[in-house]
Amino acid sequence: GFSGADLANLVNEAALRATREGAEVIAAADFDAAYDKMVLGDAREAKLDPLEKRRVAVHESGHAVAAHFSADVEPLRRVTIIPRGMALGVTEQSPGADRHIMTEQELLARLVVLMGGQAAEQVVLGTRSSGAEHDLEQATSLALEMVAHFGMSESIGPMYLEPQASPTFLSTGGSGDPPGSDASLQAVEEEARRLLRQARAEAEQLIHAHRAAHERLVAALLDHETVERPELVTLLGEPQAA
């Protein structure tokens, strides 16, 4: 959730937008635009050729399908192929109540959603692209935390390994006791890699299972660039796990 300072900035940004639009009161659309600017960055011009634009639509629709048809995932709020910040497209989910703990199933589902974009590119277009870089960065970090910090691996067991600025990627935290060997660290990386491959496979299965819904969303994005939640439910169907 937003802090008090964040909320003050949100109200101020919404007020500035309303003033620029010549409005006498701040409308819900002003708050939506202010939220997007704060969380996602400013909208920007990006000259994409038709093939690139379609790939972005396929990619973002992949995230959306993975989120919509997975259990333990926050509901979709909006999907857009309008570039914002460094991203060429964004799939937003509705923030729920402030969370301090996430279950293993929720984290696994998050991995599937992160892999949904690349999975859709592979299934629909037959190739992958550099557009998944940030997704893979987030997914890799999460998978390593699940294995090395949260004890969510049967093969590694309930242990905590602390990332360090050292030649090895992970090392033991504090005590210096085993397991901190290269073999243990390699096992952690391999287990994280297994989780990522599993998540990508599940994402690909969701794209195959809901290919028609995916294609409808791609078409809507190419026509309108942004699709909000009410239309998302119409295009994708009822949000239930496959």
PDB file of C-alpha atoms in Angstrom:
ATOM      1  CA  GLY A   1       0.000   0.000   0.000  1.00  0.00           C
ATOM      2  CA  PHE A   2       0.909   3.672  -0.269  1.00  0.00           C
ATOM      3  CA  SER A   3       2.448   5.540   2.656  1.00  0.00           C
ATOM      4  CA  GLY A   4       0.991   8.832   3.844  1.00  0.00           C
ATOM      5  CA  ALA A   5       3.560  10.704   1.754  1.00  0.00           C
ATOM      6  CA  ASP A   6       2.684   8.589  -1.292  1.00  0.00           C
ATOM      7  CA  LEU A   7      -1.005   9.378  -0.863  1.00  0.00           C
ATOM      8  CA  ALA A   8      -0.228  13.080  -0.583  1.00  0.00           C
ATOM      9  CA  ASN A   9       1.794  12.892  -3.794  1.00  0.00           C
ATOM     10  CA  LEU A  10      -1.042  10.993  -5.480  1.00  0.00           C
ATOM     11  CA  VAL A  11      -3.587  13.672  -4.555  1.00  0.00           C
ATOM     12  CA  ASN A  12      -1.210  16.429  -5.653  1.00  0.00           C
ATOM     13  CA  GLU A  13      -0.540  14.761  -9.005  1.00  0.00           C
ATOM     14  CA  ALA A  14      -4.265  14.211  -9.566  1.00  0.00           C
ATOM     15  CA  ALA A  15      -4.953  17.868  -8.745  1.00  0.00           C
ATOM     16  CA  LEU A  16      -2.286  19.014 -11.196  1.00  0.00           C
ATOM     17  CA  ARG A  17      -3.828  16.878 -13.931  1.00  0.00           C
ATOM     18  CA  ALA A  18      -7.300  18.237 -13.229  1.00  0.00           C
ATOM     19  CA  THR A  19      -5.934  21.786 -13.414  1.00  0.00           C
ATOM     20  CA  ARG A  20      -4.232  21.090 -16.728  1.00  0.00           C
ATOM     21  CA  GLU A  21      -7.522  19.740 -18.070  1.00  0.00           C
ATOM     22  CA  GLY A  22      -9.345  22.869 -16.912  1.00  0.00           C
ATOM     23  CA  ALA A  23     -11.556  20.934 -14.495  1.00  0.00           C
ATOM     24  CA  GLU A  24     -12.931  22.466 -11.310  1.00  0.00           C
ATOM     25  CA  VAL A  25     -12.964  19.173  -9.379  1.00  0.00           C
ATOM     26  CA  ILE A  26     -10.661  16.163  -9.274  1.00  0.00           C
ATOM     27  CA  ALA A  27     -12.261  13.185 -11.034  1.00  0.00           C
ATOM     28  CA  ALA A  28     -11.616   9.463 -10.695  1.00  0.00           C
ATOM     29  CA  ALA A  29      -9.803   9.542 -14.047  1.00  0.00           C
ATOM     30  CA  ASP A  30      -7.348  12.066 -12.581  1.00  0.00           C
ATOM     31  CA  PHE A  31      -6.529   9.702  -9.724  1.00  0.00           C
ATOM     32  CA  ASP A  32      -6.153   6.787 -12.154  1.00  0.00           C
ATOM     33  CA  ALA A  33      -3.739   8.777 -14.309  1.00  0.00           C
ATOM     34  CA  ALA A  34      -1.799   9.944 -11.252  1.00  0.00           C
ATOM     35  CA  TYR A  35      -1.540   6.368  -9.963  1.00  0.00           C
ATOM     36  CA  ASP A  36      -0.259   5.135 -13.321  1.00  0.00           C
ATOM     37  CA  LYS A  37       2.356   7.878 -13.471  1.00  0.00           C
ATOM     38  CA  MET A  38       3.615   7.143  -9.953  1.00  0.00           C
ATOM     39  CA  VAL A  39       3.659   3.357 -10.268  1.00  0.00           C
ATOM     40  CA  LEU A  40       4.379   2.768 -13.962  1.00  0.00           C
ATOM     41  CA  GLY A  41       6.071   5.958 -15.128  1.00  0.00           C
ATOM     42  CA  ASP A  42       5.083   8.478 -17.774  1.00  0.00           C
ATOM     43  CA  ALA A  43       3.551   7.314 -21.030  1.00  0.00           C
ATOM     44  CA  ARG A  44       6.024   7.836 -23.868  1.00  0.00           C
ATOM     45  CA  GLU A  45       6.165   7.750 -27.625  1.00  0.00           C
ATOM     46  CA  ALA A  46       7.772   4.646 -29.100  1.00  0.00           C
ATOM     47  CA  LYS A  47       7.938   4.021 -32.819  1.00  0.00           C
ATOM     48  CA  LEU A  48       7.050   0.346 -33.143  1.00  0.00           C
ATOM     49  CA  ASP A  49       6.519  -1.294 -36.495  1.00  0.00           C
ATOM     50  CA  PRO A  50       3.355  -3.422 -36.838  1.00  0.00           C
ATOM     51  CA  LEU A  51       5.192  -6.689 -36.159  1.00  0.00           C
ATOM     52  CA  GLU A  52       6.774  -5.324 -32.979  1.00  0.00           C
ATOM     53  CA  LYS A  53       3.450  -3.930 -31.814  1.00  0.00           C
ATOM     54  CA  ARG A  54       1.793  -7.301 -32.361  1.00  0.00           C
ATOM     55  CA  ARG A  55       4.581  -9.023 -30.415  1.00  0.00           C
ATOM     56  CA  VAL A  56       4.060  -6.652 -27.486  1.00  0.00           C
ATOM     57  CA  ALA A  57       0.309  -7.372 -27.608  1.00  0.00           C
ATOM     58  CA  VAL A  58       0.967 -11.127 -27.688  1.00  0.00           C
ATOM     59  CA  HIS A  59       3.421 -10.786 -24.788  1.00  0.00           C
ATOM     60  CA  GLU A  60       1.157  -8.713 -22.529  1.00  0.00           C
ATOM     61  CA  SER A  61      -1.853 -10.880 -23.352  1.00  0.00           C
ATOM     62  CA  GLY A  62       0.230 -13.857 -22.254  1.00  0.00           C
ATOM     63  CA  HIS A  63       0.763 -12.306 -18.824  1.00  0.00           C
ATOM     64  CA  ALA A  64      -2.952 -11.531 -18.665  1.00  0.00           C
ATOM     65  CA  VAL A  65      -4.074 -15.058 -19.562  1.00  0.00           C
ATOM     66  CA  ALA A  66      -1.617 -16.580 -17.073  1.00  0.00           C
ATOM     67  CA  ALA A  67      -2.922 -14.297 -14.328  1.00  0.00           C
ATOM     68  CA  HIS A  68      -6.603 -14.652 -15.210  1.00  0.00           C
ATOM     69  CA  PHE A  69      -6.640 -18.434 -15.302  1.00  0.00           C
ATOM     70  CA  SER A  70      -4.305 -19.140 -12.365  1.00  0.00           C
ATOM     71  CA  ALA A  71      -5.412 -19.684  -8.798  1.00  0.00           C
ATOM     72  CA  ASP A  72      -3.859 -17.624  -5.983  1.00  0.00           C
ATOM     73  CA  VAL A  73      -3.321 -14.554  -8.183  1.00  0.00           C
ATOM     74  CA  GLU A  74      -4.641 -11.006  -7.751  1.00  0.00           C
ATOM     75  CA  PRO A  75      -7.283 -10.074 -10.359  1.00  0.00           C
ATOM     76  CA  LEU A  76      -6.380  -8.177 -13.499  1.00  0.00           C
ATOM     77  CA  ARG A  77      -6.913  -4.419 -13.504  1.00  0.00           C
ATOM     78  CA  ARG A  78      -5.689  -3.295 -16.912  1.00  0.00           C
ATOM     79  CA  VAL A  79      -3.560  -4.384 -19.861  1.00  0.00           C
ATOM     80  CA  THR A  80      -1.924  -1.819 -22.127  1.00  0.00           C
ATOM     81  CA  ILE A  81       0.570  -1.721 -24.976  1.00  0.00           C
ATOM     82  CA  ILE A  82       1.183   1.998 -24.484  1.00  0.00           C
ATOM     83  CA  PRO A  83       4.867   2.254 -23.500  1.00  0.00           C
ATOM     84  CA  ARG A  84       5.478   3.524 -19.963  1.00  0.00           C
ATOM     85  CA  GLY A  85       8.823   4.062 -18.324  1.00  0.00           C
ATOM     86  CA  MET A  86      11.157   1.450 -19.797  1.00  0.00           C
ATOM     87  CA  ALA A  87       8.342  -0.994 -20.587  1.00  0.00           C
ATOM     88  CA  LEU A  88       6.714  -1.366 -24.008  1.00  0.00           C
ATOM     89  CA  GLY A  89       3.556  -2.705 -22.383  1.00  0.00           C
ATOM     90  CA  VAL A  90       2.135  -3.319 -18.925  1.00  0.00           C
ATOM     91  CA  THR A  91      -0.207  -5.870 -17.374  1.00  0.00           C
ATOM     92  CA  GLU A  92      -1.563  -4.510 -14.091  1.00  0.00           C
ATOM     93  CA  GLN A  93      -3.183  -6.507 -11.328  1.00  0.00           C
ATOM     94  CA  SER A  94      -5.433  -5.033  -8.648  1.00  0.00           C
ATOM     95  CA  PRO A  95      -3.540  -4.591  -5.395  1.00  0.00           C
ATOM     96  CA  GLY A  96      -5.275  -6.380  -2.571  1.00  0.00           C
ATOM     97  CA  ALA A  97      -4.930  -5.685   1.123  1.00  0.00           C
ATOM     98  CA  ASP A  98      -1.425  -5.095   2.416  1.00  0.00           C
ATOM     99  CA  ARG A  99       0.305  -8.474   2.580  1.00  0.00           C
ATOM    100  CA  HIS A 100       3.229  -9.392   4.804  1.00  0.00           C
ATOM    101  CA  ILE A 101       3.338 -13.120   4.060  1.00  0.00           C
ATOM    102  CA  MET A 102       2.850 -15.040   0.806  1.00  0.00           C
ATOM    103  CA  THR A 103       2.304 -18.779   0.583  1.00  0.00           C
ATOM    104  CA  GLU A 104       4.358 -21.101  -1.571  1.00  0.00           C
ATOM    105  CA  GLN A 105       1.409 -21.587  -3.934  1.00  0.00           C
ATOM    106  CA  GLU A 106       1.015 -17.837  -4.353  1.00  0.00           C
ATOM    107  CA  LEU A 107       4.704 -17.437  -5.161  1.00  0.00           C
ATOM    108  CA  LEU A 108       4.608 -20.312  -7.649  1.00  0.00           C
ATOM    109  CA  ALA A 109       1.603 -18.675  -9.319  1.00  0.00           C
ATOM    110  CA  ARG A 110       3.508 -15.393  -9.516  1.00  0.00           C
ATOM    111  CA  LEU A 111       6.304 -17.210 -11.356  1.00  0.00           C
ATOM    112  CA  VAL A 112       3.771 -18.532 -13.874  1.00  0.00           C
ATOM    113  CA  VAL A 113       2.423 -15.017 -14.496  1.00  0.00           C
ATOM    114  CA  LEU A 114       5.939 -13.632 -14.949  1.00  0.00           C
ATOM    115  CA  MET A 115       6.665 -16.358 -17.501  1.00  0.00           C
ATOM    116  CA  GLY A 116       3.376 -15.793 -19.334  1.00  0.00           C
ATOM    117  CA  GLY A 117       4.726 -13.175 -21.722  1.00  0.00           C
ATOM    118  CA  GLN A 118       7.624 -15.222 -23.046  1.00  0.00           C
ATOM    119  CA  ALA A 119       5.453 -18.338 -23.120  1.00  0.00           C
ATOM    120  CA  ALA A 120       2.892 -16.577 -25.325  1.00  0.00           C
ATOM    121  CA  GLU A 121       5.574 -15.357 -27.715  1.00  0.00           C
ATOM    122  CA  GLN A 122       6.867 -18.906 -28.083  1.00  0.00           C
ATOM    123  CA  VAL A 123       3.428 -20.506 -28.502  1.00  0.00           C
ATOM    124  CA  VAL A 124       1.879 -17.892 -30.797  1.00  0.00           C
ATOM    125  CA  LEU A 125       4.839 -16.500 -32.728  1.00  0.00           C
ATOM    126  CA  GLY A 126       7.216 -19.447 -32.545  1.00  0.00           C
ATOM    127  CA  THR A 127      10.131 -17.331 -31.290  1.00  0.00           C
ATOM    128  CA  ARG A 128      11.238 -15.550 -28.126  1.00  0.00           C
ATOM    129  CA  SER A 129      12.485 -11.966 -27.880  1.00  0.00           C
ATOM    130  CA  SER A 130      14.474  -9.637 -25.647  1.00  0.00           C
ATOM    131  CA  GLY A 131      11.187  -8.232 -24.343  1.00  0.00           C
ATOM    132  CA  ALA A 132      11.159 -10.778 -21.513  1.00  0.00           C
ATOM    133  CA  GLU A 133      14.348  -9.452 -19.889  1.00  0.00           C
ATOM    134  CA  HIS A 134      12.693  -7.704 -16.945  1.00  0.00           C
ATOM    135  CA  ASP A 135      10.267 -10.606 -16.431  1.00  0.00           C
ATOM    136  CA  LEU A 136      13.169 -13.054 -16.262  1.00  0.00           C
ATOM    137  CA  GLU A 137      15.072 -10.806 -13.867  1.00  0.00           C
ATOM    138  CA  GLN A 138      12.109 -10.717 -11.495  1.00  0.00           C
ATOM    139  CA  ALA A 139      11.340 -14.416 -11.859  1.00  0.00           C
ATOM    140  CA  THR A 140      14.949 -15.479 -11.296  1.00  0.00           C
ATOM    141  CA  SER A 141      15.224 -13.340  -8.174  1.00  0.00           C
ATOM    142  CA  LEU A 142      11.961 -14.757  -6.814  1.00  0.00           C
ATOM    143  CA  ALA A 143      12.885 -18.378  -7.572  1.00  0.00           C
ATOM    144  CA  LEU A 144      16.256 -17.989  -5.848  1.00  0.00           C
ATOM    145  CA  GLU A 145      14.579 -16.457  -2.801  1.00  0.00           C
ATOM    146  CA  MET A 146      12.090 -19.314  -2.637  1.00  0.00           C
ATOM    147  CA  VAL A 147      14.903 -21.856  -2.642  1.00  0.00           C
ATOM    148  CA  ALA A 148      17.630 -20.046  -0.688  1.00  0.00           C
ATOM    149  CA  HIS A 149      15.596 -17.942   1.761  1.00  0.00           C
ATOM    150  CA  PHE A 150      12.126 -19.412   2.212  1.00  0.00           C
ATOM    151  CA  GLY A 151      12.883 -23.140   2.490  1.00  0.00           C
ATOM    152  CA  MET A 152      10.525 -23.963  -0.386  1.00  0.00           C
ATOM    153  CA  SER A 153      12.531 -26.789  -1.914  1.00  0.00           C
ATOM    154  CA  GLU A 154      12.393 -30.408  -0.835  1.00  0.00           C
ATOM    155  CA  SER A 155      15.748 -31.172  -2.442  1.00  0.00           C
ATOM    156  CA  ILE A 156      17.582 -28.252  -0.796  1.00  0.00           C
ATOM    157  CA  GLY A 157      15.722 -28.395   2.484  1.00  0.00           C
ATOM    158  CA  PRO A 158      14.889 -25.787   5.141  1.00  0.00           C
ATOM    159  CA  MET A 159      17.991 -23.625   5.044  1.00  0.00           C
ATOM    160  CA  TYR A 160      18.843 -19.959   4.526  1.00  0.00           C
ATOM    161  CA  LEU A 161      21.636 -18.845   2.210  1.00  0.00           C
ATOM    162  CA  GLU A 162      22.511 -15.162   2.060  1.00  0.00           C
ATOM    163  CA  PRO A 163      23.459 -13.414  -1.211  1.00  0.00           C
ATOM    164  CA  GLN A 164      26.908 -11.835  -0.950  1.00  0.00           C
ATOM    165  CA  ALA A 165      29.142  -9.746  -3.214  1.00  0.00           C
ATOM    166  CA  SER A 166      31.551 -12.616  -3.755  1.00  0.00           C
ATOM    167  CA  PRO A 167      32.798 -14.779  -6.633  1.00  0.00           C
ATOM    168  CA  THR A 168      30.059 -17.259  -5.777  1.00  0.00           C
ATOM    169  CA  PHE A 169      26.467 -16.242  -6.270  1.00  0.00           C
ATOM    170  CA  LEU A 170      25.271 -17.221  -2.798  1.00  0.00           C
ATOM    171  CA  SER A 171      27.053 -17.920   0.465  1.00  0.00           C
ATOM    172  CA  THR A 172      26.053 -18.756   4.019  1.00  0.00           C
ATOM    173  CA  GLY A 173      24.874 -15.898   6.162  1.00  0.00           C
ATOM    174  CA  GLY A 174      26.528 -15.011   9.445  1.00  0.00           C
ATOM    175  CA  SER A 175      27.857 -18.188  11.022  1.00  0.00           C
ATOM    176  CA  GLY A 176      30.066 -19.372   8.185  1.00  0.00           C
ATOM    177  CA  ASP A 177      28.905 -22.922   8.885  1.00  0.00           C
ATOM    178  CA  PRO A 178      28.043 -25.341   6.088  1.00  0.00           C
ATOM    179  CA  PRO A 179      26.298 -25.587   3.746  1.00  0.00           C
ATOM    180  CA  GLY A 180      28.227 -22.951   1.835  1.00  0.00           C
ATOM    181  CA  SER A 181      30.120 -25.129  -0.569  1.00  0.00           C
ATOM    182  CA  ASP A 182      30.192 -24.604  -4.293  1.00  0.00           C
ATOM    183  CA  ALA A 183      28.209 -27.826  -4.638  1.00  0.00           C
ATOM    184  CA  SER A 184      25.438 -26.505  -2.369  1.00  0.00           C
ATOM    185  CA  LEU A 185      25.308 -23.199  -4.205  1.00  0.00           C
ATOM    186  CA  GLN A 186      25.160 -24.962  -7.554  1.00  0.00           C
ATOM    187  CA  ALA A 187      22.295 -27.082  -6.226  1.00  0.00           C
ATOM    188  CA  VAL A 188      20.402 -23.933  -5.227  1.00  0.00           C
ATOM    189  CA  GLU A 189      20.795 -22.453  -8.698  1.00  0.00           C
ATOM    190  CA  GLU A 190      19.722 -25.707 -10.335  1.00  0.00           C
ATOM    191  CA  GLU A 191      16.619 -25.936  -8.142  1.00  0.00           C
ATOM    192  CA  ALA A 192      15.713 -22.330  -8.948  1.00  0.00           C
ATOM    193  CA  ARG A 193      16.184 -23.150 -12.626  1.00  0.00           C
ATOM    194  CA  ARG A 194      13.811 -26.108 -12.213  1.00  0.00           C
ATOM    195  CA  LEU A 195      11.140 -23.831 -10.739  1.00  0.00           C
ATOM    196  CA  LEU A 196      11.527 -21.405 -13.627  1.00  0.00           C
ATOM    197  CA  ARG A 197      11.257 -24.141 -16.246  1.00  0.00           C
ATOM    198  CA  GLN A 198       8.209 -25.565 -14.492  1.00  0.00           C
ATOM    199  CA  ALA A 199       6.581 -22.116 -14.403  1.00  0.00           C
ATOM    200  CA  ARG A 200       7.258 -21.536 -18.090  1.00  0.00           C
ATOM    201  CA  ALA A 201       5.796 -24.942 -18.971  1.00  0.00           C
ATOM    202  CA  GLU A 202       2.652 -24.189 -16.953  1.00  0.00           C
ATOM    203  CA  ALA A 203       2.350 -20.781 -18.616  1.00  0.00           C
ATOM    204  CA  GLU A 204       2.611 -22.389 -22.056  1.00  0.00           C
ATOM    205  CA  GLN A 205      -0.110 -24.878 -21.093  1.00  0.00           C
ATOM    206  CA  LEU A 206      -2.396 -21.999 -20.077  1.00  0.00           C
ATOM    207  CA  ILE A 207      -1.803 -20.221 -23.393  1.00  0.00           C
ATOM    208  CA  HIS A 208      -2.617 -23.418 -25.317  1.00  0.00           C
ATOM    209  CA  ALA A 209      -5.721 -24.067 -23.185  1.00  0.00           C
ATOM    210  CA  HIS A 210      -7.047 -20.519 -23.601  1.00  0.00           C
ATOM    211  CA  ARG A 211      -5.737 -19.698 -27.056  1.00  0.00           C
ATOM    212  CA  ALA A 212      -9.033 -18.203 -28.280  1.00  0.00           C
ATOM    213  CA  ALA A 213      -9.276 -15.890 -25.263  1.00  0.00           C
ATOM    214  CA  HIS A 214      -5.663 -14.874 -25.790  1.00  0.00           C
ATOM    215  CA  GLU A 215      -6.315 -14.040 -29.444  1.00  0.00           C
ATOM    216  CA  ARG A 216      -9.361 -11.935 -28.520  1.00  0.00           C
ATOM    217  CA  LEU A 217      -7.296  -9.875 -26.107  1.00  0.00           C
ATOM    218  CA  VAL A 218      -4.471  -9.439 -28.632  1.00  0.00           C
ATOM    219  CA  ALA A 219      -6.978  -8.103 -31.179  1.00  0.00           C
ATOM    220  CA  ALA A 220      -8.519  -5.731 -28.637  1.00  0.00           C
ATOM    221  CA  LEU A 221      -5.111  -4.365 -27.659  1.00  0.00           C
ATOM    222  CA  LEU A 222      -4.140  -3.778 -31.272  1.00  0.00           C
ATOM    223  CA  ASP A 223      -7.417  -1.912 -31.796  1.00  0.00           C
ATOM    224  CA  HIS A 224      -7.589   0.097 -28.564  1.00  0.00           C
ATOM    225  CA  GLU A 225      -4.091  -0.181 -26.978  1.00  0.00           C
ATOM    226  CA  THR A 226      -5.569  -0.373 -23.459  1.00  0.00           C
ATOM    227  CA  VAL A 227      -8.172  -2.788 -22.073  1.00  0.00           C
ATOM    228  CA  GLU A 228      -9.684  -2.246 -18.602  1.00  0.00           C
ATOM    229  CA  ARG A 229     -11.008  -4.892 -16.215  1.00  0.00           C
ATOM    230  CA  PRO A 230     -14.695  -4.944 -17.253  1.00  0.00           C
ATOM    231  CA  GLU A 231     -13.779  -5.664 -20.863  1.00  0.00           C
ATOM    232  CA  LEU A 232     -11.011  -8.051 -19.786  1.00  0.00           C
ATOM    233  CA  VAL A 233     -13.588 -10.273 -18.091  1.00  0.00           C
ATOM    234  CA  THR A 234     -15.774 -10.134 -21.210  1.00  0.00           C
ATOM    235  CA  LEU A 235     -12.880 -11.068 -23.495  1.00  0.00           C
ATOM    236  CA  LEU A 236     -11.293 -13.735 -21.301  1.00  0.00           C
ATOM    237  CA  GLY A 237     -14.331 -15.195 -19.569  1.00  0.00           C
ATOM    238  CA  GLU A 238     -14.794 -15.882 -15.900  1.00  0.00           C
ATOM    239  CA  PRO A 239     -11.522 -15.786 -13.928  1.00  0.00           C
ATOM    240  CA  GLN A 240     -11.021 -19.334 -12.775  1.00  0.00           C
ATOM    241  CA  ALA A 241      -8.009 -21.594 -12.646  1.00  0.00           C
ATOM    242  CA  ALA A 242      -7.688 -23.973 -15.599  1.00  0.00           C
TER     243      ALA A 242
END
